mmCIF file of C-alpha atoms and ligand atoms in Angstrom:
data_model
loop_
_atom_site.group_PDB
_atom_site.id
_atom_site.type_symbol
_atom_site.label_atom_id
_atom_site.label_comp_id
_atom_site.label_asym_id
_atom_site.label_seq_id
_atom_site.Cartn_x
_atom_site.Cartn_y
_atom_site.Cartn_z
ATOM 1 C CA MET N 1 148.208 168.478 -12.612
ATOM 2 C CA LYS N 2 150.363 168.618 -9.490
ATOM 3 C CA ALA N 3 153.787 170.209 -9.258
ATOM 4 C CA LEU N 4 156.456 168.518 -7.149
ATOM 5 C CA LEU N 5 158.993 171.055 -5.907
ATOM 6 C CA LEU N 6 162.385 169.653 -4.893
ATOM 7 C CA ALA N 7 163.533 171.707 -1.935
ATOM 8 C CA GLY N 8 165.415 169.362 0.384
ATOM 9 C CA GLY N 9 169.059 169.834 -0.680
ATOM 10 C CA LEU N 10 171.791 171.236 1.540
ATOM 11 C CA GLY N 11 172.622 174.188 -0.702
ATOM 12 C CA THR N 12 176.309 173.850 0.115
ATOM 13 C CA ARG N 13 177.441 176.231 -2.627
ATOM 14 C CA LEU N 14 175.333 179.042 -1.222
ATOM 15 C CA ARG N 15 176.707 178.775 2.302
ATOM 16 C CA PRO N 16 176.739 180.476 4.702
ATOM 17 C CA LEU N 17 173.308 181.779 3.644
ATOM 18 C CA THR N 18 171.944 178.232 3.518
ATOM 19 C CA GLU N 19 173.620 176.992 6.691
ATOM 20 C CA ASN N 20 170.405 177.218 8.652
ATOM 21 C CA MET N 21 167.744 177.326 5.945
ATOM 22 C CA PRO N 22 166.717 175.665 2.680
ATOM 23 C CA LYS N 23 168.117 177.329 -0.440
ATOM 24 C CA PRO N 24 164.686 177.829 -2.100
ATOM 25 C CA MET N 25 163.712 179.997 0.912
ATOM 26 C CA ALA N 26 166.464 182.509 0.055
ATOM 27 C CA LEU N 27 164.856 185.907 -0.313
ATOM 28 C CA VAL N 28 164.550 187.327 -3.799
ATOM 29 C CA GLY N 29 163.171 190.830 -3.791
ATOM 30 C CA ASN N 30 162.311 190.469 -0.089
ATOM 31 C CA ARG N 31 160.235 187.274 -0.364
ATOM 32 C CA PRO N 32 161.322 183.657 -0.321
ATOM 33 C CA TRP N 33 161.891 182.465 -3.879
ATOM 34 C CA LEU N 34 159.693 179.432 -3.158
ATOM 35 C CA GLU N 35 156.722 181.743 -2.615
ATOM 36 C CA HIS N 36 157.306 183.511 -5.943
ATOM 37 C CA LEU N 37 157.590 180.096 -7.587
ATOM 38 C CA ILE N 38 154.303 178.780 -6.179
ATOM 39 C CA LEU N 39 152.502 181.990 -7.176
ATOM 40 C CA HIS N 40 153.940 181.866 -10.716
ATOM 41 C CA TYR N 41 152.666 178.309 -11.163
ATOM 42 C CA LYS N 42 149.331 179.145 -9.533
ATOM 43 C CA GLN N 43 148.870 181.976 -12.034
ATOM 44 C CA GLN N 44 149.076 179.330 -14.747
ATOM 45 C CA GLY N 45 146.474 177.037 -13.259
ATOM 46 C CA ILE N 46 148.473 174.782 -10.913
ATOM 47 C CA ASP N 47 146.873 174.770 -7.481
ATOM 48 C CA SER N 48 148.180 171.567 -5.968
ATOM 49 C CA PHE N 49 151.789 171.174 -4.862
ATOM 50 C CA VAL N 50 153.986 168.611 -3.187
ATOM 51 C CA ILE N 51 157.198 169.940 -1.649
ATOM 52 C CA ALA N 52 159.984 167.391 -1.157
ATOM 53 C CA VAL N 53 161.765 168.536 1.986
ATOM 54 C CA LYS N 54 164.659 167.558 4.236
ATOM 55 C CA HIS N 55 167.244 170.252 5.144
ATOM 56 C CA TYR N 56 165.568 172.627 7.660
ATOM 57 C CA ARG N 57 162.192 171.416 6.480
ATOM 58 C CA GLN N 58 160.379 173.054 9.405
ATOM 59 C CA ILE N 59 161.153 176.495 7.916
ATOM 60 C CA ILE N 60 159.277 175.603 4.732
ATOM 61 C CA GLU N 61 156.461 173.815 6.537
ATOM 62 C CA SER N 62 155.795 176.604 8.999
ATOM 63 C CA TYR N 63 155.974 179.316 6.310
ATOM 64 C CA PHE N 64 153.554 177.675 3.867
ATOM 65 C CA GLY N 65 151.517 175.296 6.045
ATOM 66 C CA ASP N 66 148.815 173.629 3.946
ATOM 67 C CA GLY N 67 149.106 176.388 1.335
ATOM 68 C CA SER N 68 145.688 177.902 2.052
ATOM 69 C CA LYS N 69 147.146 181.371 2.688
ATOM 70 C CA LEU N 70 148.379 181.382 -0.918
ATOM 71 C CA GLY N 71 145.152 179.806 -2.185
ATOM 72 C CA VAL N 72 146.771 176.471 -3.094
ATOM 73 C CA SER N 73 147.068 173.059 -1.484
ATOM 74 C CA ILE N 74 150.469 171.837 -0.333
ATOM 75 C CA ASP N 75 151.523 168.367 0.816
ATOM 76 C CA TYR N 76 154.989 167.492 2.030
ATOM 77 C CA ALA N 77 157.109 164.485 1.123
ATOM 78 C CA VAL N 78 159.636 164.195 3.914
ATOM 79 C CA GLU N 79 162.964 162.376 3.564
ATOM 80 C CA LYS N 80 164.683 160.843 6.541
ATOM 81 C CA ASP N 81 167.990 160.914 4.685
ATOM 82 C CA LEU N 82 168.692 162.902 1.557
ATOM 83 C CA LEU N 83 167.561 160.811 -1.394
ATOM 84 C CA GLY N 84 168.906 162.883 -4.269
ATOM 85 C CA THR N 85 166.929 164.491 -7.069
ATOM 86 C CA ALA N 86 165.331 161.228 -8.311
ATOM 87 C CA GLY N 87 165.080 159.530 -4.906
ATOM 88 C CA ALA N 88 163.056 162.522 -3.683
ATOM 89 C CA ILE N 89 160.595 162.021 -6.550
ATOM 90 C CA LYS N 90 160.285 158.308 -5.768
ATOM 91 C CA ASN N 91 159.700 159.156 -2.109
ATOM 92 C CA ALA N 92 156.764 161.383 -3.131
ATOM 93 C CA GLU N 93 155.158 158.565 -5.186
ATOM 94 C CA PRO N 94 152.023 158.158 -2.997
ATOM 95 C CA LEU N 95 151.238 161.858 -3.453
ATOM 96 C CA LEU N 96 151.615 161.978 -7.253
ATOM 97 C CA GLY N 97 149.144 161.352 -10.062
ATOM 98 C CA ASP N 98 149.482 159.923 -13.593
ATOM 99 C CA ARG N 99 151.334 162.936 -14.879
ATOM 100 C CA PHE N 100 153.083 165.674 -12.925
ATOM 101 C CA ILE N 101 155.558 168.536 -13.126
ATOM 102 C CA VAL N 102 158.864 168.356 -11.233
ATOM 103 C CA VAL N 103 160.793 171.525 -10.484
ATOM 104 C CA ASN N 104 164.182 172.080 -8.854
ATOM 105 C CA ALA N 105 162.940 174.719 -6.455
ATOM 106 C CA ASP N 106 166.208 176.679 -6.571
ATOM 107 C CA ILE N 107 165.823 177.469 -10.261
ATOM 108 C CA ILE N 108 164.695 181.034 -10.797
ATOM 109 C CA HIS N 109 162.542 181.084 -13.881
ATOM 110 C CA HIS N 110 159.416 182.087 -15.656
ATOM 111 C CA ILE N 111 157.890 179.404 -17.817
ATOM 112 C CA ASP N 112 154.987 179.191 -20.222
ATOM 113 C CA LEU N 113 153.534 176.036 -18.678
ATOM 114 C CA LYS N 114 150.774 175.609 -21.235
ATOM 115 C CA SER N 115 153.257 175.335 -24.052
ATOM 116 C CA ALA N 116 155.466 172.913 -22.073
ATOM 117 C CA ILE N 117 152.493 170.664 -21.303
ATOM 118 C CA ARG N 118 151.310 170.832 -24.926
ATOM 119 C CA PHE N 119 154.819 169.798 -25.999
ATOM 120 C CA HIS N 120 154.696 166.812 -23.633
ATOM 121 C CA ASP N 121 151.296 165.739 -24.987
ATOM 122 C CA ASP N 122 152.384 166.149 -28.625
ATOM 123 C CA HIS N 123 155.550 164.077 -28.186
ATOM 124 C CA ASP N 124 154.009 161.305 -26.178
ATOM 125 C CA GLY N 125 157.271 160.604 -24.319
ATOM 126 C CA MET N 126 157.783 159.483 -20.765
ATOM 127 C CA VAL N 127 159.618 162.664 -19.798
ATOM 128 C CA THR N 128 159.867 166.156 -21.172
ATOM 129 C CA ILE N 129 162.960 167.976 -19.970
ATOM 130 C CA CYS N 130 162.727 171.740 -20.281
ATOM 131 C CA LEU N 131 165.883 173.207 -21.775
ATOM 132 C CA THR N 132 167.348 176.658 -21.504
ATOM 133 C CA LYS N 133 170.043 178.238 -23.641
ATOM 134 C CA VAL N 134 173.107 179.541 -21.795
ATOM 135 C CA GLU N 135 176.186 181.367 -23.031
ATOM 136 C CA ASP N 136 178.651 179.243 -21.092
ATOM 137 C CA PRO N 137 177.417 175.661 -20.647
ATOM 138 C CA SER N 138 180.533 174.448 -18.797
ATOM 139 C CA SER N 139 178.849 174.232 -15.383
ATOM 140 C CA TYR N 140 175.618 172.565 -16.501
ATOM 141 C CA GLY N 141 174.200 169.328 -17.899
ATOM 142 C CA VAL N 142 174.297 169.961 -21.649
ATOM 143 C CA VAL N 143 172.056 168.013 -24.028
ATOM 144 C CA GLU N 144 172.892 166.486 -27.341
ATOM 145 C CA MET N 145 169.697 166.571 -29.354
ATOM 146 C CA GLY N 146 168.652 163.906 -31.826
ATOM 147 C CA GLU N 147 165.800 164.006 -34.325
ATOM 148 C CA ALA N 148 162.326 165.300 -33.567
ATOM 149 C CA ASP N 149 163.281 166.882 -30.210
ATOM 150 C CA ARG N 150 164.527 163.595 -28.785
ATOM 151 C CA ILE N 151 167.430 163.895 -26.341
ATOM 152 C CA ARG N 152 170.276 161.643 -27.412
ATOM 153 C CA SER N 153 172.653 162.166 -24.491
ATOM 154 C CA PHE N 154 173.798 164.433 -21.679
ATOM 155 C CA VAL N 155 177.257 165.809 -21.162
ATOM 156 C CA GLU N 156 177.762 166.962 -17.568
ATOM 157 C CA LYS N 157 179.885 170.082 -17.185
ATOM 158 C CA PRO N 158 181.736 169.890 -20.527
ATOM 159 C CA LYS N 159 185.159 171.512 -20.985
ATOM 160 C CA ALA N 160 185.299 174.748 -22.975
ATOM 161 C CA GLY N 161 184.677 174.051 -26.659
ATOM 162 C CA GLU N 162 183.479 170.481 -26.063
ATOM 163 C CA ALA N 163 179.800 171.120 -25.387
ATOM 164 C CA PRO N 164 177.499 169.534 -27.999
ATOM 165 C CA SER N 165 175.136 172.529 -27.741
ATOM 166 C CA ASN N 166 174.289 175.534 -25.591
ATOM 167 C CA TRP N 167 171.025 173.966 -24.440
ATOM 168 C CA VAL N 168 171.118 172.737 -20.864
ATOM 169 C CA ASN N 169 168.807 170.885 -18.515
ATOM 170 C CA ALA N 170 166.689 173.620 -16.923
ATOM 171 C CA GLY N 171 165.714 171.475 -13.916
ATOM 172 C CA ILE N 172 162.009 171.478 -14.850
ATOM 173 C CA TYR N 173 160.366 168.274 -16.058
ATOM 174 C CA ILE N 174 156.981 166.948 -17.062
ATOM 175 C CA MET N 175 156.755 163.268 -16.255
ATOM 176 C CA ASP N 176 154.466 160.321 -16.647
ATOM 177 C CA ARG N 177 154.059 158.104 -13.615
ATOM 178 C CA ALA N 178 155.852 155.288 -15.461
ATOM 179 C CA VAL N 179 159.158 157.075 -14.702
ATOM 180 C CA LEU N 180 158.767 156.121 -11.040
ATOM 181 C CA GLY N 181 159.221 152.460 -12.033
ATOM 182 C CA TYR N 182 162.781 153.286 -13.114
ATOM 183 C CA ILE N 183 163.833 154.817 -9.797
ATOM 184 C CA PRO N 184 164.951 152.392 -7.082
ATOM 185 C CA SER N 185 163.560 153.166 -3.644
ATOM 186 C CA GLY N 186 165.372 153.401 -0.329
ATOM 187 C CA ARG N 187 168.618 154.924 -1.581
ATOM 188 C CA ALA N 188 169.898 158.192 -2.972
ATOM 189 C CA VAL N 189 169.416 158.465 -6.742
ATOM 190 C CA SER N 190 170.386 161.338 -9.039
ATOM 191 C CA ILE N 191 167.959 162.109 -11.830
ATOM 192 C CA GLU N 192 170.651 163.708 -13.971
ATOM 193 C CA LYS N 193 173.293 161.026 -13.532
ATOM 194 C CA GLU N 194 171.201 157.858 -13.230
ATOM 195 C CA THR N 195 167.554 158.069 -14.197
ATOM 196 C CA PHE N 196 167.677 160.171 -17.368
ATOM 197 C CA PRO N 197 170.658 158.262 -18.857
ATOM 198 C CA LEU N 198 168.839 154.986 -18.068
ATOM 199 C CA LEU N 199 165.645 156.170 -19.757
ATOM 200 C CA ILE N 200 167.609 157.351 -22.794
ATOM 201 C CA ARG N 201 169.436 154.002 -23.057
ATOM 202 C CA ASN N 202 166.101 152.195 -22.881
ATOM 203 C CA GLY N 203 164.624 154.395 -25.602
ATOM 204 C CA SER N 204 161.835 155.404 -23.234
ATOM 205 C CA GLY N 205 161.131 158.729 -24.897
ATOM 206 C CA VAL N 206 163.004 161.598 -23.320
ATOM 207 C CA TYR N 207 162.303 164.842 -25.169
ATOM 208 C CA GLY N 208 163.721 168.333 -24.835
ATOM 209 C CA HIS N 209 161.451 171.366 -24.809
ATOM 210 C CA ARG N 210 163.284 174.623 -25.492
ATOM 211 C CA MET N 211 162.107 177.381 -23.151
ATOM 212 C CA ASN N 212 162.813 181.018 -23.720
ATOM 213 C CA GLY N 213 161.782 182.761 -20.478
ATOM 214 C CA TYR N 214 164.180 184.027 -17.810
ATOM 215 C CA TRP N 215 166.249 181.284 -16.180
ATOM 216 C CA MET N 216 168.915 181.368 -13.494
ATOM 217 C CA ASP N 217 170.290 178.678 -11.225
ATOM 218 C CA MET N 218 170.814 180.638 -8.002
ATOM 219 C CA GLY N 219 173.170 178.020 -6.582
ATOM 220 C CA THR N 220 176.188 180.288 -6.024
ATOM 221 C CA THR N 221 176.613 183.715 -4.449
ATOM 222 C CA GLU N 222 177.730 185.215 -7.781
ATOM 223 C CA ARG N 223 174.558 184.051 -9.503
ATOM 224 C CA TYR N 224 172.415 184.992 -6.533
ATOM 225 C CA ARG N 225 173.802 188.541 -6.780
ATOM 226 C CA GLN N 226 173.369 188.651 -10.561
ATOM 227 C CA LEU N 227 169.772 187.572 -10.124
ATOM 228 C CA HIS N 228 169.131 190.685 -8.050
ATOM 229 C CA TRP N 229 170.709 192.939 -10.639
ATOM 230 C CA ASP N 230 168.380 191.320 -13.179
ATOM 231 C CA VAL N 231 165.356 191.929 -10.957
ATOM 232 C CA LEU N 232 166.331 195.562 -10.328
ATOM 233 C CA ASP N 233 167.043 196.157 -14.024
ATOM 234 C CA ARG N 234 163.684 194.506 -14.826
ATOM 235 C CA ARG N 235 165.386 191.937 -17.045
ATOM 236 C CA PHE N 236 163.530 189.467 -14.840
ATOM 237 C CA PRO N 237 160.047 190.892 -14.287
ATOM 238 C CA LEU N 238 159.502 189.561 -10.783
ATOM 239 C CA PRO N 239 156.734 191.384 -8.915
ATOM 240 C CA ILE N 240 158.385 193.865 -6.535
ATOM 241 C CA ASP N 241 156.670 194.827 -3.278
ATOM 242 C CA GLY N 242 156.499 198.534 -2.533
ATOM 243 C CA LYS N 243 155.804 201.622 -4.573
ATOM 244 C CA GLU N 244 158.113 202.762 -7.329
ATOM 245 C CA LEU N 245 158.869 206.474 -7.003
ATOM 246 C CA ASP N 246 158.231 208.316 -10.298
ATOM 247 C CA ASP N 247 159.321 205.307 -12.405
ATOM 248 C CA LYS N 248 162.849 206.003 -11.241
ATOM 249 C CA GLY N 249 163.875 202.517 -10.150
ATOM 250 C CA ILE N 250 163.464 203.337 -6.454
ATOM 251 C CA TRP N 251 160.999 201.028 -4.732
ATOM 252 C CA LEU N 252 159.917 202.048 -1.249
ATOM 253 C CA GLY N 253 157.956 199.832 1.155
ATOM 254 C CA ASP N 254 155.487 200.959 3.829
ATOM 255 C CA ASN N 255 156.496 202.843 6.983
ATOM 256 C CA ALA N 256 160.008 203.694 5.877
ATOM 257 C CA LYS N 257 161.750 206.242 8.111
ATOM 258 C CA ILE N 258 164.293 207.963 5.924
ATOM 259 C CA GLY N 259 166.625 210.442 7.620
ATOM 260 C CA GLN N 260 167.753 213.842 6.398
ATOM 261 C CA GLY N 261 170.048 214.047 3.420
ATOM 262 C CA VAL N 262 169.690 210.350 2.598
ATOM 263 C CA LEU N 263 170.423 209.527 -1.021
ATOM 264 C CA LEU N 264 168.666 206.553 -2.607
ATOM 265 C CA VAL N 265 170.569 205.742 -5.783
ATOM 266 C CA PRO N 266 168.585 203.646 -8.288
ATOM 267 C CA PRO N 267 168.043 200.890 -8.854
ATOM 268 C CA VAL N 268 167.296 200.250 -5.222
ATOM 269 C CA MET N 269 164.578 198.483 -3.293
ATOM 270 C CA ILE N 270 163.684 199.321 0.305
ATOM 271 C CA GLY N 271 161.366 196.970 2.225
ATOM 272 C CA ASN N 272 158.699 197.719 4.833
ATOM 273 C CA ASN N 273 159.452 199.254 8.242
ATOM 274 C CA VAL N 274 163.002 200.223 7.331
ATOM 275 C CA THR N 275 164.912 202.982 9.122
ATOM 276 C CA ILE N 276 167.791 204.780 7.415
ATOM 277 C CA GLY N 277 169.869 207.319 9.353
ATOM 278 C CA ASP N 278 170.871 210.786 8.154
ATOM 279 C CA ARG N 279 173.196 211.246 5.183
ATOM 280 C CA SER N 280 173.383 207.582 4.247
ATOM 281 C CA ILE N 281 173.807 206.710 0.586
ATOM 282 C CA ILE N 282 171.963 203.528 -0.363
ATOM 283 C CA GLY N 283 172.339 202.026 -3.845
ATOM 284 C CA PRO N 284 172.764 201.493 -6.653
ATOM 285 C CA TYR N 285 171.863 197.814 -7.074
ATOM 286 C CA SER N 286 170.860 197.300 -3.493
ATOM 287 C CA VAL N 287 167.990 195.639 -1.673
ATOM 288 C CA VAL N 288 167.130 196.427 1.933
ATOM 289 C CA GLY N 289 164.923 193.815 3.616
ATOM 290 C CA ASN N 290 161.874 194.397 5.791
ATOM 291 C CA GLY N 291 162.586 195.758 9.255
ATOM 292 C CA CYS N 292 166.258 196.641 8.587
ATOM 293 C CA ARG N 293 167.826 199.415 10.637
ATOM 294 C CA ILE N 294 170.605 201.337 8.969
ATOM 295 C CA GLY N 295 172.533 203.975 10.849
ATOM 296 C CA GLY N 296 173.691 207.389 9.651
ATOM 297 C CA GLY N 297 176.461 208.029 7.135
ATOM 298 C CA VAL N 298 176.308 204.468 5.814
ATOM 299 C CA ARG N 299 177.396 203.834 2.222
ATOM 300 C CA MET N 300 175.922 200.756 0.647
ATOM 301 C CA ALA N 301 176.181 199.670 -2.973
ATOM 302 C CA ASN N 302 175.537 196.408 -4.827
ATOM 303 C CA THR N 303 174.427 194.897 -1.538
ATOM 304 C CA ILE N 304 171.532 192.703 -0.505
ATOM 305 C CA LEU N 305 170.222 192.742 3.055
ATOM 306 C CA TRP N 306 167.578 190.268 4.128
ATOM 307 C CA ASP N 307 165.086 191.065 6.867
ATOM 308 C CA ARG N 308 165.928 192.708 10.213
ATOM 309 C CA CYS N 309 169.585 193.453 9.535
ATOM 310 C CA LYS N 310 171.220 196.132 11.641
ATOM 311 C CA ILE N 311 173.987 198.210 10.079
ATOM 312 C CA ARG N 312 175.852 200.582 12.368
ATOM 313 C CA SER N 313 176.501 204.200 11.457
ATOM 314 C CA GLY N 314 179.531 204.733 9.273
ATOM 315 C CA ALA N 315 179.589 201.228 7.744
ATOM 316 C CA GLN N 316 180.591 200.930 4.101
ATOM 317 C CA LEU N 317 179.268 197.883 2.289
ATOM 318 C CA ASN N 318 179.955 196.863 -1.270
ATOM 319 C CA LYS N 319 178.768 193.654 -2.947
ATOM 320 C CA CYS N 320 177.719 192.146 0.394
ATOM 321 C CA ILE N 321 174.908 189.695 1.069
ATOM 322 C CA PHE N 322 173.613 189.525 4.639
ATOM 323 C CA GLY N 323 171.142 186.903 5.820
ATOM 324 C CA SER N 324 168.210 187.777 8.092
ATOM 325 C CA GLY N 325 169.156 189.324 11.409
ATOM 326 C CA THR N 326 172.794 190.020 10.526
ATOM 327 C CA HIS N 327 174.382 192.837 12.502
ATOM 328 C CA ALA N 328 177.326 194.702 10.995
ATOM 329 C CA GLY N 329 179.546 197.130 12.825
ATOM 330 C CA PRO N 330 180.967 200.383 11.435
ATOM 331 C CA HIS N 331 183.363 198.681 9.039
ATOM 332 C CA ILE N 332 184.325 198.629 5.400
ATOM 333 C CA LEU N 333 183.164 195.318 3.974
ATOM 334 C CA HIS N 334 183.603 194.134 0.412
ATOM 335 C CA GLU N 335 181.947 190.979 -0.910
ATOM 336 C CA ALA N 336 181.127 189.788 2.617
ATOM 337 C CA VAL N 337 178.493 187.063 2.743
ATOM 338 C CA CYS N 338 177.208 186.644 6.295
ATOM 339 C CA ASN N 339 174.464 184.905 8.075
ATOM 340 C CA ARG N 340 173.032 185.976 11.420
ATOM 341 C CA ALA N 341 174.580 188.175 14.043
ATOM 342 C CA LEU N 342 178.041 189.092 12.974
ATOM 343 C CA GLU N 343 178.723 192.024 15.191
ATOM 344 C CA VAL N 344 182.332 192.921 14.614
ATOM 345 C CA GLN N 345 183.544 195.093 17.482
ATOM 346 C CA ARG N 346 185.716 198.088 16.928
ATOM 347 C CA PRO N 347 189.150 197.424 18.486
HETATM 348 P P1 LIG K 401 174.456 172.220 -3.525
HETATM 349 O O1 LIG K 401 174.776 171.470 -2.261
HETATM 350 O O2 LIG K 401 175.042 173.598 -3.515
HETATM 351 O O3 LIG K 401 174.765 171.468 -4.785
HETATM 352 O O4 LIG K 401 172.876 172.477 -3.539
HETATM 353 P P2 LIG K 401 171.647 171.463 -3.497
HETATM 354 O O5 LIG K 401 172.075 170.044 -3.454
HETATM 355 O O6 LIG K 401 170.725 171.943 -2.442
HETATM 356 O O7 LIG K 401 170.947 171.804 -4.854
HETATM 357 P P3 LIG K 401 171.072 171.157 -6.294
HETATM 358 O O8 LIG K 401 171.233 172.290 -7.245
HETATM 359 O O9 LIG K 401 172.074 170.098 -6.335
HETATM 360 O O10 LIG K 401 169.621 170.528 -6.414
HETATM 361 C C1 LIG K 401 168.582 171.080 -7.169
HETATM 362 C C2 LIG K 401 167.301 171.173 -6.337
HETATM 363 O O11 LIG K 401 166.962 169.881 -5.847
HETATM 364 C C3 LIG K 401 167.411 172.082 -5.121
HETATM 365 O O12 LIG K 401 166.229 172.836 -5.007
HETATM 366 C C4 LIG K 401 167.566 171.131 -3.960
HETATM 367 O O13 LIG K 401 166.942 171.626 -2.775
HETATM 368 C C5 LIG K 401 166.849 169.898 -4.448
HETATM 369 N N1 LIG K 401 167.488 168.680 -3.947
HETATM 370 C C6 LIG K 401 168.758 168.260 -4.173
HETATM 371 N N2 LIG K 401 168.981 167.092 -3.558
HETATM 372 C C7 LIG K 401 167.828 166.771 -2.927
HETATM 373 C C8 LIG K 401 167.439 165.674 -2.101
HETATM 374 O O14 LIG K 401 168.203 164.752 -1.802
HETATM 375 N N3 LIG K 401 166.161 165.687 -1.628
HETATM 376 C C9 LIG K 401 165.282 166.706 -1.898
HETATM 377 N N4 LIG K 401 164.060 166.642 -1.393
HETATM 378 N N5 LIG K 401 165.628 167.745 -2.669
HETATM 379 C C10 LIG K 401 166.886 167.777 -3.173
#
């Protein structure tokens, strides 16, 4: 079975990180999430992928190519204009088989695919929508369940106390090809707002499969940060590159140059080829990307640096997220989210 990964959206809520790159390429534990996603599905027997691309598609295409480096095959369905979550599926029609998996590629999750596919087979519907349980459903598409796992309706972003359940659309579907007949071509179509409600009205068999693995929509900076705390706390068991020192929650990549008197406060993850100057205090809850250069006397907590960031001596960073290649001067920054060279000069 093929998996179609939807990765073409603009990622507006995660700007500025997504200003010049697709959201699913955001680094999680120093690798693009999309790579983790493909490897997680490959581990469960999926070796053929279609990626639906648009926004900065060349970044995805040049990173993954035909997929052979990851031991999978990858085709690309390219949109000229954004076609929305259902339009993107329709656009990929020539590349899809009789039954396929569709995944919103910005959803961080682990799934037991075998059990989801078995559920789809057992229910004989046109679509299985994977569901996840959340504490606060007010920013999601909440399902109202009918009998025998049938989905009766969706309530988009319900007000507090008005949600019919805590089960929400997880953004992962198993579909029969017949669904494509319900999606008009040549215009933007939303799967959540148009296609699923249409299928439900027609009684086409839309079922909800309750998943229980880790799930997080990384669409906002708050959730993107939380995701890292979950990785570092091992609530989300994502493979972490680098060696863990004495099971202490300090992961160190290759060729790190750590200065004198540096304190690494767990949980903290340091990538490959990182330099940290004398007497810096890094962590807790921090990730330093590959090739970052951090000066001396830097204090950094709850902060995520992507690759090749340069932090000047004396900087103090708390709850910051810096995209690849960001430069920060010797300043005190709190909750700064930056992308690319942001060298702030001392007056
Ligand atoms: P926001 O602008 O912040 O809402 O982000 P988004 O539109 O990129 O993501 P959203 O959560 O709305 O979409 C879920 C997934 O579908 C993401 O992985 C998007 O990349 C993808 N997606 C959304 N719209 C499109 C589209 O028109 N075409 C393609 N190919 N993918 C899309």
